[in-house]
PDB file of C-alpha atoms in Angstrom:
ATOM      1  CA  MET C  17     -11.813   5.585   0.962  1.00 50.00           C
ATOM      2  CA  CYS C  18      -8.308   4.463   0.174  1.00 54.00           C
ATOM      3  CA  TYR C  19      -6.689   5.921  -2.924  1.00 51.00           C
ATOM      4  CA  ASN C  20      -3.496   4.416  -4.247  1.00 47.00           C
ATOM      5  CA  LYS C  21      -1.236   5.740  -6.960  1.00 49.00           C
ATOM      6  CA  ILE C  22       0.639   2.420  -7.053  1.00 47.00           C
ATOM      7  CA  THR C  23      -2.188   0.799  -9.019  1.00 46.00           C
ATOM      8  CA  GLY C  24      -2.255   3.646 -11.511  1.00 49.00           C
ATOM      9  CA  GLY C  25      -5.291   5.380 -10.099  1.00 50.00           C
ATOM     10  CA  THR C  26      -5.872   8.880 -11.369  1.00 47.00           C
ATOM     11  CA  ASN C  27      -8.350  11.617 -10.702  1.00 44.00           C
ATOM     12  CA  GLN C  28      -9.277  11.627 -14.380  1.00 49.00           C
ATOM     13  CA  ARG C  29     -12.230   9.593 -15.548  1.00 52.00           C
ATOM     14  CA  ARG C  30     -11.585   7.123 -18.350  1.00 51.00           C
ATOM     15  CA  PRO C  31     -14.152   6.677 -21.102  1.00 53.00           C
ATOM     16  CA  ALA C  32     -16.248   3.536 -20.710  1.00 52.00           C
ATOM     17  CA  ASN C  33     -14.553   1.924 -23.716  1.00 52.00           C
ATOM     18  CA  TYR C  34     -10.999   2.774 -22.574  1.00 49.00           C
ATOM     19  CA  PHE C  35     -10.380  -0.819 -21.532  1.00 48.00           C
ATOM     20  CA  LYS C  36     -11.280  -3.520 -24.016  1.00 51.00           C
ATOM     21  CA  LYS C  37     -13.975  -5.954 -23.072  1.00 48.00           C
ATOM     22  CA  GLY C  38     -12.452  -8.904 -21.281  1.00 46.00           C
ATOM     23  CA  ASP C  39      -9.391  -6.930 -20.229  1.00 50.00           C
ATOM     24  CA  ASP C  40      -8.626  -7.847 -16.647  1.00 55.00           C
ATOM     25  CA  LEU C  41      -6.367  -4.857 -15.988  1.00 50.00           C
ATOM     26  CA  MET C  42      -9.062  -3.010 -14.073  1.00 51.00           C
ATOM     27  CA  LYS C  43      -9.907  -6.144 -12.111  1.00 57.00           C
ATOM     28  CA  ARG C  44      -6.265  -6.584 -11.109  1.00 55.00           C
ATOM     29  CA  ALA C  45      -5.988  -2.894 -10.211  1.00 55.00           C
ATOM     30  CA  ARG C  46      -9.060  -3.133  -7.974  1.00 56.00           C
ATOM     31  CA  GLU C  47      -7.688  -6.253  -6.273  1.00 61.00           C
ATOM     32  CA  ASN C  48      -4.301  -4.608  -5.728  1.00 65.00           C
ATOM     33  CA  LEU C  49      -5.975  -1.506  -4.331  1.00 65.00           C
ATOM     34  CA  THR C  50      -8.036  -3.605  -1.931  1.00 65.00           C
ATOM     35  CA  ASP C  51      -4.915  -5.486  -0.822  1.00 80.00           C
ATOM     36  CA  TYR C  52      -2.994  -2.257  -0.357  1.00 82.00           C
ATOM     37  CA  CYS C  53      -5.827  -0.647   1.621  1.00 84.00           C
ATOM     38  CA  THR C  54      -6.056  -3.688   3.898  1.00 86.00           C
ATOM     39  CA  LEU C  55      -2.298  -3.670   4.464  1.00 88.00           C
ATOM     40  CA  ARG C  56      -2.211   0.090   5.085  1.00 90.00           C
ATOM     41  CA  ALA C  57      -5.117  -0.102   7.561  1.00 91.00           C
ATOM     42  CA  GLU C  58      -3.406  -2.886   9.486  1.00 92.00           C
ATOM     43  CA  ILE C  59      -0.076  -1.024   9.528  1.00 93.00           C
ATOM     44  CA  LEU C  60      -1.734   2.148  10.823  1.00 94.00           C
ATOM     45  CA  LYS C  61      -3.581   0.132  13.467  1.00 94.00           C
ATOM     46  CA  GLN C  62      -0.329  -1.455  14.633  1.00 95.00           C
ATOM     47  CA  LEU C  63       1.449   1.898  14.692  1.00 95.00           C
ATOM     48  CA  ALA C  64      -1.316   3.336  16.879  1.00 96.00           C
ATOM     49  CA  LEU C  65      -1.239   0.350  19.249  1.00 95.00           C
ATOM     50  CA  ARG C  66       2.539   0.650  19.627  1.00 95.00           C
ATOM     51  CA  LYS C  67       2.399   4.455  19.739  1.00 96.00           C
ATOM     52  CA  TRP C  68       4.881   4.542  16.874  1.00 96.00           C
ATOM     53  CA  ARG C  69       5.282   7.266  14.295  1.00 96.00           C
ATOM     54  CA  TYR C  70       6.376   6.794  10.696  1.00 96.00           C
ATOM     55  CA  ALA C  71       9.898   7.677  11.842  1.00 96.00           C
ATOM     56  CA  ASP C  72       9.877   4.773  14.314  1.00 97.00           C
ATOM     57  CA  LEU C  73       8.715   2.383  11.594  1.00 97.00           C
ATOM     58  CA  ALA C  74      11.385   3.717   9.251  1.00 96.00           C
ATOM     59  CA  LYS C  75      14.079   3.119  11.841  1.00 97.00           C
ATOM     60  CA  ALA C  76      12.814  -0.412  12.566  1.00 97.00           C
ATOM     61  CA  THR C  77      12.694  -1.353   8.878  1.00 96.00           C
ATOM     62  CA  GLY C  78      15.929   0.334   7.863  1.00 96.00           C
ATOM     63  CA  TYR C  79      14.194   2.437   5.212  1.00 95.00           C
ATOM     64  CA  SER C  80      14.213   6.209   5.135  1.00 95.00           C
ATOM     65  CA  TYR C  81      11.328   8.166   6.620  1.00 95.00           C
ATOM     66  CA  SER C  82      10.469   9.586   3.207  1.00 94.00           C
ATOM     67  CA  TYR C  83      10.266   6.118   1.624  1.00 92.00           C
ATOM     68  CA  VAL C  84       8.047   4.764   4.403  1.00 94.00           C
ATOM     69  CA  ASN C  85       5.897   7.889   4.193  1.00 93.00           C
ATOM     70  CA  SER C  86       5.517   7.615   0.418  1.00 90.00           C
ATOM     71  CA  PHE C  87       4.626   3.913   0.706  1.00 89.00           C
ATOM     72  CA  LEU C  88       1.972   4.519   3.355  1.00 89.00           C
ATOM     73  CA  ASN C  89       0.532   7.410   1.364  1.00 86.00           C
ATOM     74  CA  GLY C  90       0.296   5.308  -1.799  1.00 82.00           C
ATOM     75  CA  ILE C  91       2.834   7.274  -3.819  1.00 81.00           C
ATOM     76  CA  ASN C  92       5.203   4.410  -4.435  1.00 76.00           C
ATOM     77  CA  GLY C  93       5.977   1.049  -3.025  1.00 70.00           C
ATOM     78  CA  SER C  94       7.135  -2.424  -3.638  1.00 78.00           C
ATOM     79  CA  TYR C  95       6.758  -5.928  -2.330  1.00 82.00           C
ATOM     80  CA  LYS C  96      10.150  -5.514  -0.663  1.00 87.00           C
ATOM     81  CA  ILE C  97       9.088  -2.714   1.702  1.00 88.00           C
ATOM     82  CA  ALA C  98       5.684  -4.302   2.297  1.00 88.00           C
ATOM     83  CA  LYS C  99       7.378  -7.561   3.311  1.00 89.00           C
ATOM     84  CA  LYS C 100       9.818  -5.779   5.609  1.00 93.00           C
ATOM     85  CA  ILE C 101       7.033  -3.838   7.348  1.00 92.00           C
ATOM     86  CA  VAL C 102       4.966  -7.021   7.747  1.00 91.00           C
ATOM     87  CA  ASP C 103       7.984  -8.756   9.307  1.00 93.00           C
ATOM     88  CA  VAL C 104       8.774  -5.890  11.674  1.00 95.00           C
ATOM     89  CA  LEU C 105       5.167  -5.540  12.863  1.00 94.00           C
ATOM     90  CA  ASP C 106       4.581  -9.331  13.031  1.00 92.00           C
ATOM     91  CA  LEU C 107       1.610  -9.166  10.684  1.00 89.00           C
ATOM     92  CA  PRO C 108       0.293 -12.137   8.688  1.00 86.00           C
ATOM     93  CA  GLU C 109       2.476 -12.852   5.636  1.00 81.00           C
ATOM     94  CA  HIS C 110      -0.454 -12.777   3.180  1.00 79.00           C
ATOM     95  CA  LEU C 111      -0.852  -9.026   3.766  1.00 74.00           C
ATOM     96  CA  ALA C 112       2.462  -8.332   1.999  1.00 72.00           C
ATOM     97  CA  GLY C 113       1.008  -9.547  -1.282  1.00 65.00           C
TER      98      GLY C 113
END
């Protein structure tokens, strides 16, 4: 199971009526989480195939190790780093979001 703090996921349960009926916030969060999980799985697959570590990916993208690590662990992230990683690993553009 992929858990992502970027989409606002928490360990706390929300009451059933927390989101108003018709509110698509949860739908968007689920879609973003699915997209992130797909991207993360593909990145990890590519790293394994290339025998790269996070440090190697950080060096190739120009981002710090800690930023790459926090992105891949779902702590923070942006389209900018996703796009750069997709470019460096030659992944399909649609994975960047």
